[in-house]
XYZ file of C-alpha atoms in Angstrom:
263
model
C 15.716 -46.661 -175.510
C 17.194 -49.156 -177.972
C 16.480 -52.870 -178.182
C 19.727 -53.691 -176.393
C 18.974 -51.313 -173.549
C 15.712 -53.008 -172.588
C 15.561 -55.411 -169.678
C 15.982 -58.974 -170.906
C 15.046 -62.123 -169.003
C 17.868 -63.940 -167.280
C 19.297 -66.834 -169.274
C 20.738 -69.964 -167.689
C 21.869 -73.409 -168.823
C 22.838 -76.534 -166.934
C 24.065 -78.430 -170.000
C 27.707 -77.436 -170.040
C 30.390 -74.794 -169.809
C 34.112 -74.435 -170.311
C 36.764 -72.660 -168.282
C 40.467 -72.235 -168.975
C 41.187 -75.555 -167.276
C 37.999 -77.625 -167.269
C 34.894 -78.613 -169.219
C 31.696 -79.287 -167.285
C 28.667 -81.277 -168.492
C 25.562 -81.264 -166.286
C 27.747 -80.711 -163.230
C 30.297 -83.424 -164.066
C 33.925 -82.780 -164.984
C 34.059 -84.100 -168.550
C 37.703 -85.208 -168.559
C 37.896 -86.585 -165.020
C 34.420 -87.985 -164.333
C 32.921 -88.921 -167.697
C 35.591 -89.694 -170.298
C 36.642 -93.332 -169.949
C 34.205 -93.797 -167.077
C 30.777 -93.512 -168.718
C 29.588 -94.862 -172.080
C 28.226 -92.532 -174.762
C 24.622 -93.626 -174.257
C 24.783 -92.714 -170.573
C 26.260 -89.300 -171.377
C 23.483 -88.771 -173.927
C 20.947 -89.693 -171.223
C 22.681 -87.270 -168.834
C 22.431 -84.452 -171.363
C 18.707 -85.079 -171.874
C 17.588 -85.697 -168.297
C 20.207 -83.976 -166.142
C 21.234 -87.165 -164.352
C 23.232 -90.285 -165.051
C 21.108 -93.418 -165.500
C 21.104 -96.373 -163.155
C 22.776 -99.533 -164.423
C 19.444 -100.940 -165.635
C 18.379 -97.678 -167.230
C 21.725 -97.409 -169.015
C 21.393 -100.905 -170.495
C 17.889 -100.237 -171.794
C 18.763 -96.785 -173.142
C 21.794 -98.162 -174.975
C 19.714 -101.068 -176.295
C 17.193 -98.575 -177.701
C 19.996 -96.717 -179.485
C 21.284 -99.973 -180.945
C 17.800 -101.134 -181.992
C 17.232 -98.212 -184.363
C 20.788 -97.682 -185.635
C 20.179 -99.370 -188.960
C 18.075 -101.935 -190.769
C 19.130 -101.844 -194.390
C 18.728 -99.698 -197.482
C 15.863 -97.658 -196.081
C 14.835 -94.267 -197.551
C 17.032 -92.544 -194.948
C 20.080 -94.501 -196.086
C 19.277 -93.981 -199.781
C 18.820 -90.224 -199.277
C 22.210 -90.044 -197.575
C 23.972 -92.088 -200.253
C 22.478 -90.079 -203.120
C 23.403 -86.788 -201.427
C 26.944 -88.060 -200.925
C 27.063 -88.928 -204.642
C 26.517 -85.263 -205.483
C 28.570 -83.772 -202.642
C 31.250 -86.203 -201.402
C 33.141 -83.235 -199.976
C 30.263 -82.529 -197.555
C 29.591 -85.633 -195.492
C 27.678 -83.563 -192.950
C 25.171 -82.700 -195.658
C 24.721 -86.377 -196.495
C 24.200 -87.243 -192.816
C 21.655 -84.428 -192.543
C 19.855 -85.672 -195.659
C 19.657 -89.105 -194.111
C 17.917 -87.954 -190.931
C 15.777 -85.096 -192.251
C 13.120 -87.609 -193.230
C 12.378 -88.456 -189.602
C 8.610 -88.187 -189.460
C 5.344 -90.043 -189.103
C 6.494 -92.954 -191.277
C 10.161 -93.279 -190.295
C 11.626 -92.625 -186.826
C 8.836 -90.319 -185.682
C 6.953 -93.289 -184.208
C 9.028 -92.847 -181.033
C 7.434 -89.473 -180.413
C 3.963 -90.316 -181.714
C 3.628 -93.400 -179.511
C 5.079 -91.553 -176.536
C 2.575 -88.717 -176.848
C -0.377 -91.116 -177.018
C 0.842 -92.912 -173.899
C 1.710 -89.838 -171.843
C -1.644 -88.252 -172.698
C -3.266 -91.194 -170.914
C -1.077 -90.324 -167.893
C -0.411 -93.788 -166.415
C 1.870 -93.994 -163.383
C 3.362 -96.637 -161.142
C 0.160 -96.765 -159.074
C -2.153 -97.336 -162.062
C -3.886 -100.695 -161.660
C -4.068 -103.358 -164.344
C -7.811 -102.758 -164.619
C -7.284 -99.036 -165.181
C -4.586 -99.736 -167.767
C -7.051 -101.978 -169.619
C -9.616 -99.165 -169.569
C -7.078 -96.618 -170.817
C -5.961 -98.993 -173.571
C -9.545 -99.528 -174.691
C -10.010 -95.762 -174.887
C -6.886 -95.326 -177.015
C -7.920 -98.100 -179.398
C -11.460 -96.779 -179.742
C -10.281 -93.193 -180.247
C -8.029 -94.176 -183.144
C -10.545 -96.611 -184.605
C -13.320 -94.012 -184.629
C -11.082 -91.623 -186.577
C -9.783 -94.288 -188.923
C -6.283 -93.514 -187.651
C -3.377 -95.901 -187.189
C -2.143 -96.435 -183.655
C 1.529 -95.407 -183.652
C 3.877 -98.208 -182.701
C 1.754 -101.080 -183.999
C 2.274 -103.087 -187.178
C 5.335 -103.650 -189.334
C 5.754 -104.097 -193.118
C 8.194 -107.013 -192.705
C 7.960 -108.441 -189.184
C 4.357 -109.632 -189.466
C 4.770 -112.193 -186.695
C 6.557 -109.874 -184.265
C 9.527 -107.542 -184.314
C 12.615 -109.347 -182.912
C 13.899 -106.078 -181.460
C 10.696 -105.639 -179.485
C 10.972 -109.107 -177.953
C 14.546 -108.444 -176.868
C 13.800 -105.005 -175.437
C 10.827 -106.257 -173.424
C 12.800 -109.217 -172.094
C 15.573 -106.865 -170.988
C 13.117 -104.433 -169.398
C 11.556 -107.230 -167.344
C 14.947 -108.629 -166.373
C 16.198 -105.187 -165.292
C 12.897 -104.226 -163.613
C 12.443 -101.080 -165.697
C 9.231 -102.084 -167.469
C 7.039 -99.231 -166.278
C 3.458 -98.004 -166.685
C 3.868 -96.583 -170.202
C 5.180 -99.882 -171.540
C 2.525 -101.830 -169.638
C -0.109 -99.599 -171.241
C 1.452 -100.010 -174.696
C 1.288 -103.796 -174.340
C -2.401 -103.590 -173.441
C -3.071 -101.355 -176.431
C -1.342 -103.901 -178.667
C -3.372 -106.734 -177.147
C -6.662 -104.953 -177.883
C -5.862 -103.517 -181.313
C -6.385 -105.296 -184.602
C -5.876 -104.450 -188.264
C -8.887 -103.539 -190.472
C -9.012 -107.214 -191.455
C -9.213 -108.256 -187.811
C -5.665 -109.598 -187.530
C -3.523 -108.867 -184.436
C -0.971 -106.076 -184.846
C 2.584 -106.638 -183.570
C 4.243 -104.047 -181.365
C 7.101 -102.666 -183.451
C 10.445 -101.414 -182.177
C 9.417 -97.767 -182.510
C 6.412 -98.283 -180.261
C 8.373 -100.314 -177.731
C 11.214 -97.801 -177.694
C 8.861 -94.856 -177.298
C 7.125 -96.518 -174.345
C 10.367 -97.573 -172.666
C 11.885 -94.110 -173.074
C 8.810 -92.564 -171.444
C 9.321 -94.955 -168.532
C 12.947 -93.768 -168.357
C 11.731 -90.216 -167.905
C 12.589 -88.897 -171.370
C 10.461 -85.892 -172.329
C 8.241 -86.585 -175.342
C 9.543 -83.377 -176.946
C 12.924 -85.056 -177.555
C 11.894 -88.663 -178.231
C 12.299 -88.224 -181.987
C 15.703 -86.687 -181.324
C 16.814 -89.914 -179.624
C 15.751 -91.848 -182.730
C 17.618 -89.396 -184.974
C 20.854 -89.768 -182.984
C 20.519 -93.541 -183.201
C 19.879 -93.547 -186.947
C 22.691 -91.044 -187.598
C 25.172 -93.758 -186.618
C 23.706 -96.082 -189.233
C 23.742 -93.309 -191.831
C 27.455 -92.706 -191.232
C 27.991 -96.449 -191.666
C 26.237 -96.322 -195.043
C 28.366 -93.349 -196.067
C 31.549 -95.148 -195.062
C 30.494 -97.980 -197.345
C 29.451 -95.537 -200.079
C 32.938 -94.030 -200.027
C 34.614 -97.409 -200.623
C 31.885 -99.166 -202.652
C 29.640 -96.554 -204.312
C 26.093 -97.374 -205.348
C 24.713 -93.841 -205.600
C 25.246 -93.517 -209.350
C 23.773 -96.962 -209.919
C 20.665 -95.912 -207.989
C 20.474 -92.767 -210.103
C 20.859 -94.663 -213.376
C 18.332 -97.264 -212.211
C 15.747 -94.549 -211.545
C 16.459 -92.985 -214.942
C 16.002 -96.336 -216.663
C 12.904 -97.514 -214.817
C 10.923 -94.282 -214.547
C 8.868 -93.450 -217.601
C 8.167 -89.934 -218.820
C 4.436 -89.350 -219.092
C 3.578 -85.733 -219.946
C 0.357 -84.438 -218.398
C -0.648 -82.532 -221.562
């Protein structure tokens, strides 16, 4: 019996399919029910969760995508621009270079914060007292290991991330501030830096908590951040095409970096 003659498990997908006349996405007719009727963020949410978001959920999800789209000449943007400098005929490679650095320092905070919060397993019935106890446990666990709590602190917004304030205000207004975000706020209230100073809740932490409350699986939280940042990367590449700085960055590194042989 060959490999192809063995019994294989049944495969199924609910994401999408095409016929001669129609295209279906999660049970919706793409041309008739989604195009021109639903914004991109809501379709993205549909693809991830299998359902369209409510009006409040859609506003928060779209706000999360906007919050992380871009914030300057970050390493992701520089990686994309420098890759484009060497391969302007391959913009997809430059976009990929810009998002491949999603990790514990950049963009991965979504997932890291979400995993910490979901491990505590808060739900709508969790009392404020229990949330305080869970938050204390999270803070003590990280403190005892000398580990940073994902989602807290920011290199620039020392007095509070403006994106966080806006997202939380929207969540309260739309009544979608759920147990994960409530827990994240209690963690932030109890945590301090090694010097004893309060740590602000950054946009990554707020977004991770809010997305958990929206029912997004932690396995794809970083993917949401990557899709958001990809839009900003394409914006940087559009600018790079008309006003290049890649070669200047290259020459700057050549000029400023000294050669120091190890032997």
